[in-house]
Short mmCIF file of C-alpha atoms in Angstrom, two decimals:
data_model
loop_
_atom_site.label_atom_id
_atom_site.label_comp_id
_atom_site.label_asym_id
_atom_site.label_seq_id
_atom_site.Cartn_x
_atom_site.Cartn_y
_atom_site.Cartn_z
CA ALA D 1 -3.06 -3.06 -18.03
CA GLN D 2 -4.95 -1.31 -15.11
CA SER D 3 -3.83 2.40 -14.37
CA VAL D 4 -4.99 5.07 -11.78
CA THR D 5 -4.53 8.87 -13.11
CA GLN D 6 -5.03 11.63 -10.72
CA PRO D 7 -4.47 14.59 -13.33
CA ASP D 8 -3.91 17.31 -10.38
CA ILE D 9 -0.44 16.90 -8.31
CA HIS D 10 -0.98 19.97 -6.31
CA ILE D 11 -4.72 22.04 -5.56
CA THR D 12 -5.09 24.84 -3.25
CA VAL D 13 -8.16 26.27 -1.92
CA SER D 14 -9.70 28.58 0.64
CA GLU D 15 -11.06 27.38 4.14
CA GLY D 16 -14.79 27.01 3.17
CA ALA D 17 -14.61 26.44 -0.38
CA SER D 18 -16.01 23.61 -2.26
CA LEU D 19 -13.17 20.79 -3.24
CA GLU D 20 -13.49 17.92 -6.36
CA LEU D 21 -10.39 15.85 -6.66
CA ARG D 22 -9.95 14.07 -9.94
CA CYS D 23 -9.70 10.33 -10.48
CA ASN D 24 -9.47 8.21 -13.66
CA TYR D 25 -9.17 4.62 -13.97
CA SER D 26 -8.31 2.36 -16.83
CA TYR D 27 -9.86 -0.96 -16.38
CA GLY D 28 -11.85 -3.71 -18.12
CA ALA D 29 -14.60 -4.24 -15.70
CA THR D 30 -16.04 -1.68 -13.08
CA PRO D 31 -13.27 -2.26 -10.22
CA TYR D 32 -13.48 -1.57 -6.90
CA LEU D 33 -12.49 2.21 -6.10
CA PHE D 34 -11.03 3.57 -2.74
CA TRP D 35 -10.13 7.23 -1.50
CA TYR D 36 -7.44 7.10 1.20
CA VAL D 37 -5.73 10.46 2.74
CA GLN D 38 -2.40 10.83 3.95
CA SER D 39 -1.49 13.47 6.62
CA PRO D 40 2.13 14.62 7.03
CA GLY D 41 4.04 11.97 8.81
CA GLN D 42 1.31 9.28 8.78
CA GLY D 43 0.23 6.34 7.18
CA LEU D 44 -2.97 6.09 4.66
CA GLN D 45 -6.16 6.14 6.22
CA LEU D 46 -9.83 4.97 4.33
CA LEU D 47 -11.92 7.78 3.51
CA LEU D 48 -14.52 6.15 1.50
CA LYS D 49 -14.97 3.07 -1.11
CA TYR D 50 -17.31 2.16 -3.77
CA PHE D 51 -17.85 -1.48 -4.68
CA SER D 52 -21.39 -1.34 -6.47
CA GLY D 53 -24.78 -0.09 -5.90
CA ASP D 54 -25.68 3.77 -5.92
CA THR D 55 -22.63 5.66 -7.40
CA LEU D 56 -22.50 8.30 -4.82
CA VAL D 57 -20.98 7.09 -1.89
CA GLN D 58 -20.30 8.99 1.52
CA GLY D 59 -17.30 8.76 3.27
CA ILE D 60 -15.78 9.75 6.61
CA LYS D 61 -14.91 13.59 7.57
CA GLY D 62 -17.64 15.03 5.34
CA PHE D 63 -16.77 13.60 1.87
CA GLU D 64 -18.06 12.05 -0.50
CA ALA D 65 -17.29 10.38 -4.39
CA GLU D 66 -19.34 9.56 -7.57
CA PHE D 67 -18.54 7.11 -9.69
CA LYS D 68 -19.36 7.69 -13.55
CA ARG D 69 -18.63 4.52 -15.36
CA SER D 70 -19.17 6.58 -18.83
CA GLN D 71 -16.50 8.72 -18.05
CA SER D 72 -14.29 6.07 -15.99
CA SER D 73 -14.22 8.26 -13.14
CA PHE D 74 -14.06 8.18 -9.51
CA ASN D 75 -13.88 12.33 -8.51
CA LEU D 76 -13.85 13.17 -4.60
CA ARG D 77 -15.77 16.24 -3.54
CA LYS D 78 -16.40 18.17 -0.61
CA PRO D 79 -18.45 21.06 -0.23
CA SER D 80 -17.00 23.03 2.56
CA VAL D 81 -12.97 22.60 3.37
CA HIS D 82 -11.52 22.76 6.66
CA TRP D 83 -7.75 23.58 7.29
CA SER D 84 -7.48 20.43 8.78
CA ASP D 85 -8.14 18.50 5.44
CA ALA D 86 -4.92 19.24 3.80
CA ALA D 87 -3.10 16.46 3.05
CA GLU D 88 -2.38 14.19 0.20
CA TYR D 89 -5.21 12.37 -1.14
CA PHE D 90 -4.86 8.91 -3.00
CA CYS D 91 -7.40 7.38 -5.64
CA ALA D 92 -6.62 3.33 -5.59
CA VAL D 93 -8.51 0.46 -7.92
CA GLY D 94 -8.78 -2.84 -6.88
CA PRO D 95 -9.43 -5.91 -9.64
CA ASN D 96 -12.94 -7.27 -9.44
CA TYR D 97 -12.77 -10.45 -11.25
CA GLY D 98 -13.79 -12.60 -8.34
CA GLY D 99 -10.36 -13.56 -6.98
CA ALA D 100 -8.26 -13.42 -3.80
CA THR D 101 -6.17 -11.01 -4.50
CA ASN D 102 -6.04 -7.63 -2.88
CA LYS D 103 -3.39 -5.74 -5.60
CA LEU D 104 -4.77 -2.19 -4.89
CA ILE D 105 -3.31 0.02 -7.42
CA PHE D 106 -2.79 3.85 -6.58
CA GLY D 107 -2.64 7.10 -7.96
CA THR D 108 0.27 9.53 -8.04
CA GLY D 109 -1.75 11.62 -5.27
CA THR D 110 -3.19 15.22 -5.08
CA LEU D 111 -1.56 17.28 -2.52
CA LEU D 112 -4.31 19.85 -1.30
CA ALA D 113 -3.31 23.09 0.66
CA VAL D 114 -5.65 25.02 2.37
CA GLN D 115 -5.54 28.82 2.57
CA PRO D 116 -7.22 30.28 5.65
CA GLU J 1 -5.68 4.80 13.76
CA THR J 2 -3.01 3.04 15.82
CA GLY J 3 -4.49 -0.70 14.37
CA VAL J 4 -1.30 -1.01 12.51
CA THR J 5 2.08 -0.26 14.17
CA GLN J 6 5.25 0.08 12.40
CA THR J 7 8.58 0.53 14.48
CA PRO J 8 11.05 2.09 13.72
CA ARG J 9 9.48 5.38 12.43
CA HIS J 10 12.52 6.50 11.22
CA LEU J 11 15.98 4.39 10.49
CA VAL J 12 19.16 5.38 8.82
CA MET J 13 21.40 2.74 7.91
CA GLY J 14 24.59 2.07 5.72
CA MET J 15 24.20 0.14 2.52
CA THR J 16 26.35 -2.54 4.05
CA ASN J 17 24.18 -2.76 7.53
CA LYS J 18 21.74 -5.29 7.87
CA LYS J 19 17.93 -3.92 10.05
CA SER J 20 14.93 -4.93 10.21
CA LEU J 21 11.40 -3.54 9.89
CA LYS J 22 8.39 -4.77 12.19
CA CYS J 23 4.83 -3.85 12.02
CA GLU J 24 2.22 -5.24 14.17
CA GLN J 25 -1.50 -5.11 13.61
CA HIS J 26 -4.36 -5.23 16.39
CA LEU J 27 -7.19 -5.49 14.18
CA GLY J 28 -7.58 -9.07 13.95
CA HIS J 29 -6.85 -8.94 10.14
CA ASN J 30 -5.73 -12.10 8.22
CA ALA J 31 -3.55 -10.47 5.49
CA MET J 32 -0.71 -8.26 5.32
CA TYR J 33 1.30 -6.21 2.97
CA TRP J 34 3.86 -4.26 2.61
CA TYR J 35 4.21 -0.99 0.30
CA LYS J 36 7.06 1.36 -0.95
CA GLN J 37 6.09 5.30 -1.43
CA SER J 38 8.90 7.02 -2.79
CA ALA J 39 8.36 10.94 -3.81
CA LYS J 40 6.22 11.45 -6.80
CA LYS J 41 5.99 8.14 -7.56
CA PRO J 42 2.47 5.80 -6.96
CA LEU J 43 2.63 3.25 -3.84
CA GLU J 44 4.70 -0.13 -4.90
CA LEU J 45 2.96 -3.02 -3.74
CA MET J 46 6.23 -5.44 -2.67
CA PHE J 47 4.89 -8.27 -0.44
CA VAL J 48 1.20 -9.68 0.52
CA TYR J 49 0.56 -12.28 3.42
CA ASN J 50 -2.25 -14.25 4.04
CA PHE J 51 -2.81 -16.57 7.03
CA LYS J 52 0.93 -16.24 7.14
CA GLU J 53 1.51 -17.53 3.55
CA GLN J 54 3.37 -15.03 1.18
CA THR J 55 0.84 -14.73 -2.09
CA GLU J 56 2.59 -11.75 -3.71
CA ASN J 57 6.14 -11.00 -4.45
CA ASN J 58 5.85 -7.99 -7.04
CA SER J 59 9.22 -8.87 -8.45
CA VAL J 60 11.21 -7.15 -5.23
CA PRO J 61 15.09 -7.25 -4.78
CA SER J 62 16.10 -10.27 -2.83
CA ARG J 63 17.95 -7.39 -1.06
CA PHE J 64 14.63 -7.26 0.75
CA SER J 65 13.65 -10.23 2.49
CA PRO J 66 9.64 -10.68 4.26
CA GLU J 67 8.78 -12.58 7.21
CA CYS J 68 5.52 -13.00 8.52
CA PRO J 69 5.53 -15.71 11.72
CA ASN J 70 1.95 -15.06 11.99
CA SER J 71 -1.02 -13.42 11.15
CA SER J 72 -0.42 -10.29 13.40
CA HIS J 73 3.12 -9.57 12.64
CA LEU J 74 4.77 -8.83 9.47
CA PHE J 75 8.75 -7.97 9.43
CA LEU J 76 10.82 -6.95 6.71
CA HIS J 77 14.15 -7.97 6.65
CA LEU J 78 17.02 -5.67 4.67
CA HIS J 79 20.30 -5.93 3.43
CA THR J 80 23.01 -4.55 1.48
CA LEU J 81 20.68 -1.51 0.38
CA GLN J 82 21.13 0.65 -2.22
CA PRO J 83 20.26 4.68 -1.89
CA GLU J 84 17.76 4.59 -4.10
CA ASP J 85 15.73 2.26 -1.39
CA SER J 86 15.69 5.44 0.45
CA ALA J 87 11.50 5.61 1.08
CA LEU J 88 8.74 5.30 3.14
CA TYR J 89 7.62 2.05 3.87
CA LEU J 90 4.31 1.37 4.78
CA CYS J 91 2.59 -1.78 6.10
CA ALA J 92 -1.16 -2.78 5.89
CA SER J 93 -3.51 -5.19 7.09
CA SER J 94 -7.23 -6.41 6.05
CA GLN J 95 -10.11 -8.82 6.94
CA GLY J 96 -9.15 -10.90 4.07
CA ALA J 97 -6.98 -11.20 1.28
CA GLY J 98 -9.52 -10.40 -1.28
CA GLU J 99 -9.81 -7.66 -3.64
CA ASN J 100 -12.94 -6.04 -1.67
CA GLN J 101 -11.39 -5.85 1.40
CA PRO J 102 -9.86 -2.49 2.51
CA GLN J 103 -6.42 -2.07 3.89
CA HIS J 104 -5.47 -0.61 7.13
CA PHE J 105 -2.03 1.42 6.84
CA GLY J 106 0.47 1.99 9.57
CA ASP J 107 2.62 5.16 9.93
CA GLY J 108 5.63 4.29 7.98
CA THR J 109 9.48 4.04 8.51
CA ARG J 110 11.18 6.27 6.70
CA LEU J 111 14.34 4.72 5.41
CA SER J 112 17.40 6.85 4.71
CA ILE J 113 20.16 4.52 3.37
CA LEU J 114 23.50 6.59 3.21
#
């Protein structure tokens, strides 16, 4: 069965420091991969997605993620964190079998706190 | 992002009440979704509609009844809910129901069952 693991429930970084949020997935083939961010009291906003091709993808707000097939990982990174990045981050996996069923599987999220 | 609007933002109801959640998308999308977000649990997909037709019911109890009158509107009718149904209910939409279509989310309805 497909699954998504975000090992870090809560992370605290200092403003200006670099950030890496981990995401591992379990899937028989290369899935579609997404990162979403949720600010308090709001819905989820798409940060970036990976479908195929270049394994390093750029997203909005200065985020990037790298797909590593050998490690079944899709970690999210940002070189310098801003206080406004404090939010909860969700990794999601979508099936890639040529079907028409958009059933995303989400991780449990990583809550990011940013210290001044 | 205001492309997907959900009302109300907050709802408190008793277990015997009947209420409805509303979702409207202004993105010209054809697929719409309901999710349940509970504390410390992954988002749970509840229902998927594509061109107004329900294509997915993820074993949701019958006390949740979805309705999709057109591609822009999605409702979730609630009746005889249980305390464990308290959660944030998120609506999403996508251009199509294909697996590579990014989903756009509303801000959710925070539901509390007394």
